[in-house]
Short mmCIF file of C-alpha atoms and ligand atoms in Angstrom, two decimals:
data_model
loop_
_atom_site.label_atom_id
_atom_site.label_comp_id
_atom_site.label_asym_id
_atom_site.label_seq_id
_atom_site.Cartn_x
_atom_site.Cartn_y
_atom_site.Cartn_z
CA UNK W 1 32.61 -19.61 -4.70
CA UNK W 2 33.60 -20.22 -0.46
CA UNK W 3 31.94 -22.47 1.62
CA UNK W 4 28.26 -22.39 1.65
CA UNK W 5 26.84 -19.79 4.50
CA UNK W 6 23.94 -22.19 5.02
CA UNK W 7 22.23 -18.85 7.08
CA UNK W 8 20.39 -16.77 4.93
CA UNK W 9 19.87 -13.88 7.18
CA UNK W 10 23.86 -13.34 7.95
CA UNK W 11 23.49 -13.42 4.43
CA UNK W 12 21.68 -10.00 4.05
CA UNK W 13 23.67 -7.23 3.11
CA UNK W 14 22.60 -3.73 4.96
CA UNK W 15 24.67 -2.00 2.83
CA UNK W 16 23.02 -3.42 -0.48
CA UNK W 17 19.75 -2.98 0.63
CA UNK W 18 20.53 0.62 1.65
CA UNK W 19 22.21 1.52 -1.45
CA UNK W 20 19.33 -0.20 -3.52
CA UNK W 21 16.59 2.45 -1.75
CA UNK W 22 19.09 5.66 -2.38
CA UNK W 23 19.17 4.10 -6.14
CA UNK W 24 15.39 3.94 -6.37
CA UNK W 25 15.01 7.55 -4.42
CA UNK W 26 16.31 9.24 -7.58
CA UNK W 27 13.21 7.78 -9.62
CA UNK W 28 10.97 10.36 -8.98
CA UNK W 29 12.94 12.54 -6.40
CA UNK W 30 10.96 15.74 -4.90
CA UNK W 31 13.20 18.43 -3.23
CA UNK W 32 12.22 17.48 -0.12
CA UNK W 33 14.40 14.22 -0.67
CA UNK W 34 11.11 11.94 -1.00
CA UNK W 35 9.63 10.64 -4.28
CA UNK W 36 6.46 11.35 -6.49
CA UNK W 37 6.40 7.96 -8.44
CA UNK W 38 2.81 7.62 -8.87
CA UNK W 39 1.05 4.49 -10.37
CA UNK W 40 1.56 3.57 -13.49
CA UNK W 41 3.81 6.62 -14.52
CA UNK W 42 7.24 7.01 -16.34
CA UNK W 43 8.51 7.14 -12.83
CA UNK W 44 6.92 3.98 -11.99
CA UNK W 45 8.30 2.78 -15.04
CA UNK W 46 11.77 3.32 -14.84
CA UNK W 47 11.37 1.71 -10.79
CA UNK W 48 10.16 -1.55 -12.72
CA UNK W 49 13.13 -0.93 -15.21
CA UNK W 50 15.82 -1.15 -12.48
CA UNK W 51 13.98 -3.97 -10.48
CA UNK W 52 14.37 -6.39 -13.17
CA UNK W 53 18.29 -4.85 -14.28
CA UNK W 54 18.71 -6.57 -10.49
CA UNK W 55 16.90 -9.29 -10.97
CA UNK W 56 18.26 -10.31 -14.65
CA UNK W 57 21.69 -10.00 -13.14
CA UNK W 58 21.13 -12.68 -10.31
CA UNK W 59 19.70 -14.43 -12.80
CA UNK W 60 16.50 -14.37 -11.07
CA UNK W 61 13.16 -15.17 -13.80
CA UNK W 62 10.89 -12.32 -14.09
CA UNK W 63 7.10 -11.97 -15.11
CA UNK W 64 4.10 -9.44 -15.17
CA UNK W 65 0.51 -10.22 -15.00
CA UNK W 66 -2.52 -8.51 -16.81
CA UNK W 67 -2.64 -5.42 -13.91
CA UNK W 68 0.94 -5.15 -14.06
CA UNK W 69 2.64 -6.91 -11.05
CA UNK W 70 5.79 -7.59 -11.28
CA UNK W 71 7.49 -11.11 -10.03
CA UNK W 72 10.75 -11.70 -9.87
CA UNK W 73 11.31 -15.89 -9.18
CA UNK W 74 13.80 -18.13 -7.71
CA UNK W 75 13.06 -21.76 -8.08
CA UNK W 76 12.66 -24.19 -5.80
CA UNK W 77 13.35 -28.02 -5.73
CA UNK W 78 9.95 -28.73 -6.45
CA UNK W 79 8.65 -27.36 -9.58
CA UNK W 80 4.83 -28.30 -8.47
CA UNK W 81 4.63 -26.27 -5.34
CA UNK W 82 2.86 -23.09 -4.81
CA UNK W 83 5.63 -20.36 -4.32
CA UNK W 84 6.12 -18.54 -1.08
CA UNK W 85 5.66 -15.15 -2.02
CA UNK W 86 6.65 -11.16 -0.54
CA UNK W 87 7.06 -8.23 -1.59
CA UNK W 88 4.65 -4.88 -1.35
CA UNK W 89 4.57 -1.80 -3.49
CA UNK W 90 6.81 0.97 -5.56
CA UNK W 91 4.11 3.58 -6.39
CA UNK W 92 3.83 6.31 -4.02
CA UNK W 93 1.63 9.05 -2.87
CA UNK W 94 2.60 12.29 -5.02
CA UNK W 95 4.53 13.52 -1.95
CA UNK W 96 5.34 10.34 -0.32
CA UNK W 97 8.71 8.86 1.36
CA UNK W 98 11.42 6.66 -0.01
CA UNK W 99 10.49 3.61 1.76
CA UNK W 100 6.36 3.39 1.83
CA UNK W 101 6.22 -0.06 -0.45
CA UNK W 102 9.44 0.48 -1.55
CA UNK W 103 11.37 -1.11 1.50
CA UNK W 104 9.09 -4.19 1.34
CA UNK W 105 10.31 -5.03 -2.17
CA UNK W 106 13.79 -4.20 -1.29
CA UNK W 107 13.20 -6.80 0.69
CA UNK W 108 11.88 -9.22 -0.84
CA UNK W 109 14.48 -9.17 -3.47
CA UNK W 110 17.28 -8.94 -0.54
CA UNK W 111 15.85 -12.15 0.65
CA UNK W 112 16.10 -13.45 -2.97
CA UNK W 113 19.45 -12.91 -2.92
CA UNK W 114 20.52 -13.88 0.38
CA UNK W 115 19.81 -17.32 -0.26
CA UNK W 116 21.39 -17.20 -3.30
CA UNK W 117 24.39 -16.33 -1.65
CA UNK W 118 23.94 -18.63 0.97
CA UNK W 119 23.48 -21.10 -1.37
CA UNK W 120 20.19 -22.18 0.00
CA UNK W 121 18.35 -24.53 -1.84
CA UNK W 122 14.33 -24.34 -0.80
CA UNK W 123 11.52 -26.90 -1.89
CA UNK W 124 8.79 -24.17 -2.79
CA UNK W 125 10.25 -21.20 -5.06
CA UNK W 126 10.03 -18.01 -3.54
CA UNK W 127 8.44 -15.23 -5.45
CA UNK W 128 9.48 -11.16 -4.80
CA UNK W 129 6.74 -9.35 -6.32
CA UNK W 130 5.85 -5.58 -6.93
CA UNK W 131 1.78 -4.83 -6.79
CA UNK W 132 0.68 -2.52 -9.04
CA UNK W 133 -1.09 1.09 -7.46
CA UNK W 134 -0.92 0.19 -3.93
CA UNK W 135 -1.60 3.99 -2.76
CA UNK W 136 -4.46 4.84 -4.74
CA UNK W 137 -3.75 8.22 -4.98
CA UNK W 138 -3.84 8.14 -8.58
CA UNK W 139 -6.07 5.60 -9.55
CA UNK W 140 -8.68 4.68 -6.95
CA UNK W 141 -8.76 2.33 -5.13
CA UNK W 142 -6.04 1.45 -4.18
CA UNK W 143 -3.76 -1.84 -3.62
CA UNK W 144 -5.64 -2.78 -6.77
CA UNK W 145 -2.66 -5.05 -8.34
CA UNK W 146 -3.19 -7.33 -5.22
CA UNK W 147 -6.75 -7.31 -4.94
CA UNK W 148 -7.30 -8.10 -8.49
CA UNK W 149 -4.66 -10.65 -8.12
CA UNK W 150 -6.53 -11.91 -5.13
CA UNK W 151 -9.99 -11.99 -6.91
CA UNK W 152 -11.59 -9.19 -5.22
CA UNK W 153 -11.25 -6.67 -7.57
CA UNK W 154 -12.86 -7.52 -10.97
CA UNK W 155 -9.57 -7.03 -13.49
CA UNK W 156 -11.80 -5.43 -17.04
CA UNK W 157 -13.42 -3.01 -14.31
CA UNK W 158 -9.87 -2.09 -13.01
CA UNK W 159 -8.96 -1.33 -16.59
CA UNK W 160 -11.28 1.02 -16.87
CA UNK W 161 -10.54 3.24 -13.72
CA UNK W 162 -9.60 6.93 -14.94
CA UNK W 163 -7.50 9.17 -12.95
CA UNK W 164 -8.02 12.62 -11.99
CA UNK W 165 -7.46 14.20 -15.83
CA UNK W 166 -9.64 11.44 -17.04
CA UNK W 167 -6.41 8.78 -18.07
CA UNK W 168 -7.83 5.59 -18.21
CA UNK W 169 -5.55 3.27 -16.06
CA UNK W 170 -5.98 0.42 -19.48
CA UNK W 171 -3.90 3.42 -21.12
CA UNK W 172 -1.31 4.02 -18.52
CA UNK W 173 -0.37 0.18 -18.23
CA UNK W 174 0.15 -0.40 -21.48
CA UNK W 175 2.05 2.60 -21.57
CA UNK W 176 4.21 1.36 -18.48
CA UNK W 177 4.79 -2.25 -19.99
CA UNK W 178 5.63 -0.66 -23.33
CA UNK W 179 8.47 1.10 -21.22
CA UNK W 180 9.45 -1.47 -18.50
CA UNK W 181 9.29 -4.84 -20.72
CA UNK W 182 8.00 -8.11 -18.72
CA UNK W 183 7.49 -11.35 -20.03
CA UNK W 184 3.50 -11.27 -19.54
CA UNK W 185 2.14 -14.29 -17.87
CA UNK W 186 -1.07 -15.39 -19.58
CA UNK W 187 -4.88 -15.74 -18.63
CA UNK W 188 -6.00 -13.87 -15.66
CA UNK W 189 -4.11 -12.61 -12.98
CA UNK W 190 -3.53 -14.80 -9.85
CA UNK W 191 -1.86 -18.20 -9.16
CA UNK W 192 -1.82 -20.38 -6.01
CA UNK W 193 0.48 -19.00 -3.29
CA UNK W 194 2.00 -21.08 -0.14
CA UNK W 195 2.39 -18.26 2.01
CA UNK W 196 2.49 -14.63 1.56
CA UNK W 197 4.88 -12.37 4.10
CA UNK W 198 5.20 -8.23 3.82
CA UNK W 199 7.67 -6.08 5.22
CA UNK W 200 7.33 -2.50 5.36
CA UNK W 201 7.86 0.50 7.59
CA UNK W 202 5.60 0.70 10.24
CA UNK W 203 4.52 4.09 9.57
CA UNK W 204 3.36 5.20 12.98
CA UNK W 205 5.33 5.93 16.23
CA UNK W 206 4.58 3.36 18.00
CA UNK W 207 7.76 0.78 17.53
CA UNK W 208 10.02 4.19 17.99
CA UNK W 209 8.07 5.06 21.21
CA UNK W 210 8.52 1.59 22.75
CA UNK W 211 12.48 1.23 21.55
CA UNK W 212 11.68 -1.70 19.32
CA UNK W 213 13.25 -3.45 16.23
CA UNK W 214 10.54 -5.57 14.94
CA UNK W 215 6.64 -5.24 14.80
CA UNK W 216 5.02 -8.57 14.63
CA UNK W 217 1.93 -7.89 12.28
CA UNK W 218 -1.50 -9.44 13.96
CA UNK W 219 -3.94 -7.95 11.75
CA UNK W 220 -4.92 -4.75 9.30
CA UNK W 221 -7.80 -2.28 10.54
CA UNK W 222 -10.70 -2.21 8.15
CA UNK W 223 -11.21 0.62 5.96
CA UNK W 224 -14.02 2.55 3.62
CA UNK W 225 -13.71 5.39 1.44
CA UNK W 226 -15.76 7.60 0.22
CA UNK W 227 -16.92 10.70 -2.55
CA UNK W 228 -18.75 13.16 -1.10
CA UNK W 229 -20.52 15.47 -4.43
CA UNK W 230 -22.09 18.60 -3.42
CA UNK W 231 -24.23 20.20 -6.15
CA UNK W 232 -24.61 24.37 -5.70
CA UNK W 233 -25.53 27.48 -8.25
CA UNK W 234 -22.41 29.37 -9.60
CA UNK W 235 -23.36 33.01 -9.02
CA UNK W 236 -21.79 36.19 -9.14
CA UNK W 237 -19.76 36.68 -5.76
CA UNK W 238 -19.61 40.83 -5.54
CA UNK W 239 -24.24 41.08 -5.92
CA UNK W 240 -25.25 37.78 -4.88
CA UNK W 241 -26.97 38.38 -1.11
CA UNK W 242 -26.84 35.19 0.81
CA UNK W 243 -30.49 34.08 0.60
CA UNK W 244 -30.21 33.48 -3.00
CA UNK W 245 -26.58 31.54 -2.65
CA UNK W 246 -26.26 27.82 -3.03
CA UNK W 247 -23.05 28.28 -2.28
CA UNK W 248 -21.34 23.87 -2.73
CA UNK W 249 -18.67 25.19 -0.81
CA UNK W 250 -20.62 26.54 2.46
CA UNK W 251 -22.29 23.31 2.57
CA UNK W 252 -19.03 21.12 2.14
CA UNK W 253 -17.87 22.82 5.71
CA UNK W 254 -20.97 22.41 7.32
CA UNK W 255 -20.68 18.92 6.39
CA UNK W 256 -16.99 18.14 7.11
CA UNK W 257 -17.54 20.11 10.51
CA UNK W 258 -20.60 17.52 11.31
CA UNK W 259 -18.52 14.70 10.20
CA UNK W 260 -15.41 16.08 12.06
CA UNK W 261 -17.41 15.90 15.45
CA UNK W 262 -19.18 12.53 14.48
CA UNK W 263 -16.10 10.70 13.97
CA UNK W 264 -14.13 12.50 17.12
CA UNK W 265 -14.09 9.51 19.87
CA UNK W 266 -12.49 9.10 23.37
CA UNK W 267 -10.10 6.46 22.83
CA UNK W 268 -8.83 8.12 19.47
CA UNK W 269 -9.46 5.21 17.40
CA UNK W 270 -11.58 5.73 14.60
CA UNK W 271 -9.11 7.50 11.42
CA UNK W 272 -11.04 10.16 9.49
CA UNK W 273 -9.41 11.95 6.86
CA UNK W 274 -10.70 14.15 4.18
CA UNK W 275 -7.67 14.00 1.94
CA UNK W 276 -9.09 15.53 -1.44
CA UNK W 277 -10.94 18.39 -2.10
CA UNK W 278 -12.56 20.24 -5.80
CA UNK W 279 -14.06 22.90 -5.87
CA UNK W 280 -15.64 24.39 -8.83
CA UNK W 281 -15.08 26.40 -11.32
CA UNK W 282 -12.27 27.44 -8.63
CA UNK W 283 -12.74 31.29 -9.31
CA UNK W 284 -11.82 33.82 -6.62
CA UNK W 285 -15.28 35.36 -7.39
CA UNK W 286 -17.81 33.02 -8.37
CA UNK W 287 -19.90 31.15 -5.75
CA UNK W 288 -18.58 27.54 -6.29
CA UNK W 289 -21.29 25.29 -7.79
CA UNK W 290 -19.54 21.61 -6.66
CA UNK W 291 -17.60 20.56 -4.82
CA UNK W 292 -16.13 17.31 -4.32
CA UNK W 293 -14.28 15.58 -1.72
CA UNK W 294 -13.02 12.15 -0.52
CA UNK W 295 -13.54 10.59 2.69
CA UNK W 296 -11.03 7.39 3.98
CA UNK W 297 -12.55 5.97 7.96
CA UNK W 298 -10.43 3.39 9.10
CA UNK W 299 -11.29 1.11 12.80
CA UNK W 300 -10.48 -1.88 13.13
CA UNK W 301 -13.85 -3.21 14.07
CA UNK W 302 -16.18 -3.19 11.09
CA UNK W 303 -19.18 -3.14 13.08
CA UNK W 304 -17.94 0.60 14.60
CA UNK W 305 -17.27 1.75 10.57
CA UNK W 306 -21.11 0.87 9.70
CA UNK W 307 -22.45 2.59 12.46
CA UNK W 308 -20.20 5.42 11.56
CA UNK W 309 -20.87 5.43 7.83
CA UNK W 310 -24.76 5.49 8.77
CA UNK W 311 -23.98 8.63 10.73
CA UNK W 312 -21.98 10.48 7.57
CA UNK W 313 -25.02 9.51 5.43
CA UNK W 314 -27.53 11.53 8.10
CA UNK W 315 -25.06 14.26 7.91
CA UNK W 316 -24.99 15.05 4.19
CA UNK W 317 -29.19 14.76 4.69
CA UNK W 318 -29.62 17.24 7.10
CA UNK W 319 -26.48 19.72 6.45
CA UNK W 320 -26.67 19.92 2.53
CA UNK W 321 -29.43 22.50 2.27
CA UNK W 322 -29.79 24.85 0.31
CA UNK W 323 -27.45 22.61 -1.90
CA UNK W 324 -27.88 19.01 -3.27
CA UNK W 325 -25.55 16.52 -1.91
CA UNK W 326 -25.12 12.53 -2.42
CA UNK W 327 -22.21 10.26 -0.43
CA UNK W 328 -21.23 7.26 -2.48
CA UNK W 329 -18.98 4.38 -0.86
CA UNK W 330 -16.06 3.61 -3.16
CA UNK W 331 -14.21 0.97 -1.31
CA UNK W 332 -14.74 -1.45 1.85
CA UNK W 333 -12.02 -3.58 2.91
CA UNK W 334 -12.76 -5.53 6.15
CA UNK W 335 -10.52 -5.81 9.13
CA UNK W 336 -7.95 -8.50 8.32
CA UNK W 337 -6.28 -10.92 10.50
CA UNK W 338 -3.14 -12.64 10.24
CA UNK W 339 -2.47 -16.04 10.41
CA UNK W 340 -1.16 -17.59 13.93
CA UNK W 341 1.41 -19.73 11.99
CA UNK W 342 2.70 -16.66 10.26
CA UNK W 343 2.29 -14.40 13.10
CA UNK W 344 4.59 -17.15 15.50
CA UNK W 345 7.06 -17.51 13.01
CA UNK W 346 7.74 -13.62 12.33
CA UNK W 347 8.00 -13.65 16.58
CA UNK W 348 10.29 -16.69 16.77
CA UNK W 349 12.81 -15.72 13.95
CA UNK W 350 12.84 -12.36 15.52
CA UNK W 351 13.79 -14.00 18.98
CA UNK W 352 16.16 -16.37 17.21
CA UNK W 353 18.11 -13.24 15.61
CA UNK W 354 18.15 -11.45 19.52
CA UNK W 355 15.57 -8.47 18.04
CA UNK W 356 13.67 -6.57 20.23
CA UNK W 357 10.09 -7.02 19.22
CA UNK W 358 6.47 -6.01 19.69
CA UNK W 359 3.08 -7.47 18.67
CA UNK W 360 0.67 -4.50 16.76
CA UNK W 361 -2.12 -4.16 14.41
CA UNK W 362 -1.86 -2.00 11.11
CA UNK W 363 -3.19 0.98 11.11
CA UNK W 364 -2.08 1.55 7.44
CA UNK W 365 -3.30 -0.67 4.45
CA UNK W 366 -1.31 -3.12 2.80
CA UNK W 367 -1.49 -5.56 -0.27
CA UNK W 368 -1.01 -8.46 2.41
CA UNK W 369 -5.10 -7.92 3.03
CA UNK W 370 -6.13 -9.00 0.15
CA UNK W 371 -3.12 -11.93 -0.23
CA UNK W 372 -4.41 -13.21 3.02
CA UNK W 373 -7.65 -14.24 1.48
CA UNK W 374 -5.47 -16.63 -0.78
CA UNK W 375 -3.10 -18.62 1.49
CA UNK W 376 -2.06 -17.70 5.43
CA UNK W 377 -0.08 -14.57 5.42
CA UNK W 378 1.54 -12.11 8.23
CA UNK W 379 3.56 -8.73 7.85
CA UNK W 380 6.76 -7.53 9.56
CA UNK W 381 6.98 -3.79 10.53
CA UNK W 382 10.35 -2.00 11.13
CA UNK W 383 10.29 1.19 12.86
CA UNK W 384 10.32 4.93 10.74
CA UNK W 385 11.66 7.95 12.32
CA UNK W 386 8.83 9.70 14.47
CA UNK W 387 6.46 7.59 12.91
CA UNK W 388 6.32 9.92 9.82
CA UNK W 389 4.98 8.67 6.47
CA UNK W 390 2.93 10.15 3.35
CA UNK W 391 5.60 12.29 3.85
CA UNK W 392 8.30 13.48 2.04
CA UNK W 393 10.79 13.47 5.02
CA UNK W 394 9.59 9.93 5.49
CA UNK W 395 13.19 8.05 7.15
CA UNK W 396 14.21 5.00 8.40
CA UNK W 397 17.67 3.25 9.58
CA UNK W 398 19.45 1.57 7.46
CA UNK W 399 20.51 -0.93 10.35
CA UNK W 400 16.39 -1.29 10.74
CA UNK W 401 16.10 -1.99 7.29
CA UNK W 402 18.23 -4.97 7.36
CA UNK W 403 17.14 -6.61 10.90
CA UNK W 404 13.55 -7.04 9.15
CA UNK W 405 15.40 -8.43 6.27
CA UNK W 406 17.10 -11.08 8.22
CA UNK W 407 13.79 -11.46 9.89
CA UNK W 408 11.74 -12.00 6.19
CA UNK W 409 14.35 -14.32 4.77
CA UNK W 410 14.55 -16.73 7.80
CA UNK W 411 10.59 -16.70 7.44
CA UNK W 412 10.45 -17.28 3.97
CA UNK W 413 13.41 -19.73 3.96
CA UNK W 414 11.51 -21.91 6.59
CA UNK W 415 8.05 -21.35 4.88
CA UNK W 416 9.29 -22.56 1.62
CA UNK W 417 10.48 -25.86 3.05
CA UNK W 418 7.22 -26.81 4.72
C1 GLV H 501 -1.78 2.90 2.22
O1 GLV H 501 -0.96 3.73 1.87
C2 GLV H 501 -2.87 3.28 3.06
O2 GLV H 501 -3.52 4.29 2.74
O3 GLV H 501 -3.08 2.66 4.10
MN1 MN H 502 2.68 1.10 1.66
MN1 MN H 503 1.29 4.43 1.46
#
């Protein structure tokens, strides 16, 4: 071994961490060069698989917990203090991006090994971790590893989520930890935690638009989702006349049109989607007698997303008739914010390493939401290319990649000293 670097972010290699996200792009490659690796598949599996290959051969301890994150350790001086800790998520929509979650592990670990390399000792240890189902595209809702780890989510009512063809997630864990062996960490999940920092991709244009390296994370938008179940008569679609139709799917656009216009406002703000939609039985001629279909609102005042969720509850009221039709609220995360510590120390290293860099909110949701109800916590946001992500084309610059590196290990080194 040469002399010690002492400087853990000249330690971080760009070409490493670039060649580590082209290795875990083939894990669930689409043709469109992104990845399906959803939740808790063999995808998923084999990601865990060659996270802990890299891990083991640093030397690096690894563990899982009852959901199925995955930590990867390096120890610190003093045995007794609660771990900094970062990381984010490898799951992915169905047609997501190569870097959505994945970039803030790759990161984590990068900042692992930096200070190895460096040969940086730190008081705290500092924990990379991978949170189980982030996306919640599979199993709803999402960034469930985190929020269970956090307390919020109840861990026995987790287990019993099903997926879309009625897989209960209990199932698909155990299938993934049969597959991608972790020592299991007992009891439980969730430990104390010093200080929790996420990188990731900003996923919006804004960092792109203002030619800017580093987004300085203040805070997470709030966000509520939503079933919408529309209840209709299946009926013959050639002799049915329209006074006798209760036709689930009429009703669904009368309602998404309604909710379309309620949620339109001037300063472009509020984030409606309605991302998933059944209808059934789904033949070309029989009047469909449900119909299903999710809702996810995002502001980041809460007090706007109540007065907005009162307003989609009038809608499926007054627009549902002839049909039945019932809203149910599946998840409600709050707005989050970051803490000032955090948030000055993600601006100073970033200054320190001569970044160009830009205070912003989230608009996207992130495990660190639920982490920052444990201990104070911040994010760090690189830019993407045109913003683009939940996206197969999803891209991002390998020279990006790395300057939020350097960025996360400085944090984390001086975090884990304190
Ligand atoms: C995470 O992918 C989110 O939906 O914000
Ligand atoms: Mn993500
Ligand atoms: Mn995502």
């Amino acid at each position: 071994m040469g002399v010690a670097l002492k400087d853990s972010s000249g330690a971080v290699s760009e070409d490493r961490l670039w060649q580590r996200h082209a290795d875990m792009a083939r894990l669930g490659a689409t043709p469109k060069g992104g990845v399906n690796r959803q939740a808790l598949s063999a995808e998923d599996a084999a990601a865990r698989n060659l996270l802990m290959e890299w891990a083991r051969a640093r030397g690096f301890p690894i563990f899982t917990d009852a959901i199925g994150n995955l930590f990867v350790r390096r120890d610190g001086t003093d045995a007794k203090a609660p771990p900094v800790m970062s990381g984010s998520h490898m799951d992915s929509q169905p047609t997501g991006g190569r870097f959505d979650g994945m970039y803030g592990v790759l990161a984590a670990l990068e900042a692992l090994e930096a200070l190895e390399d460096a040969g940086i000792r730190t008081r705290r240890p500092v924990i990379a971790v991978a949170w189980t189902n982030e996306e919640g595209s599979r199993f709803q809702p999402g960034a469930m590893g985190s929020a269970v780890f956090a307390g919020t989510y109840k861990l026995d009512d987790m287990l019993a989520v099903k997926d879309w063809q009625g897989v209960a997630l209990k199932d698909a864990l155990q299938e993934t930890l049969k597959a991608a062996p972790a020592p299991m960490r007992e009891g439980d999940p969730g430990f104390d935690v010093g200080f929790y920092v996420e990188a990731h991709i900003e996923q919006g244009p804004r960092l792109e638009n203002a030619a800017k390296t580093i987004g300085v994370v203040t805070a997470i938008q709030g966000s509520r989702r939503y079933i919408v179940e529309i209840g209709g008569e299946e009926a013959h679609a050639g002799t049915t006349p329209r006074a006798a139709r209760k036709d689930a799917f009429a009703a669904a656009t009368r309602i998404a049109a309604a909710m379309y216009e309620a949620t339109t406002d001037a300063d472009d703000t509020l984030r409606f989607t309605i991302g998933r939609v059944e209808v059934s039985p789904g033949s070309p001629n029989t009047v469909p007698g449900a119909v299903t279909f999710t809702i996810d609102m995002r502001h980041p005042e809460d007090g706007v997303l109540q007065a907005h969720e009162k307003k989609l509850h009038d809608i499926v009221a007054r627009k549902a008739r002839p049909c039945s039709a019932r809203i149910e609220r599946v998840t409600n995360v709050a707005p989050t914010g970051f803490d000032p510590r955090v948030i000055d120390l993600v601006r100073a290293k970033a200054q320190a390493l001569k970044l160009s860099h830009m205070d912003m909110p989230s608009g996207a949701g992130h495990d660190a939401m639920h982490i920052a109800k444990l201990c104070p916590a911040g994010m760090i946001f690189v830019p993407c290319e045109r913003g683009i992500s939940h996206n197969e084309i999803e891209n991002a610059a390998p020279s990006d990649l790395a300057a939020g590196a350097r960025v996360l290990v400085g944090v984390l080194q001086e975090l884990a000293n304190r």
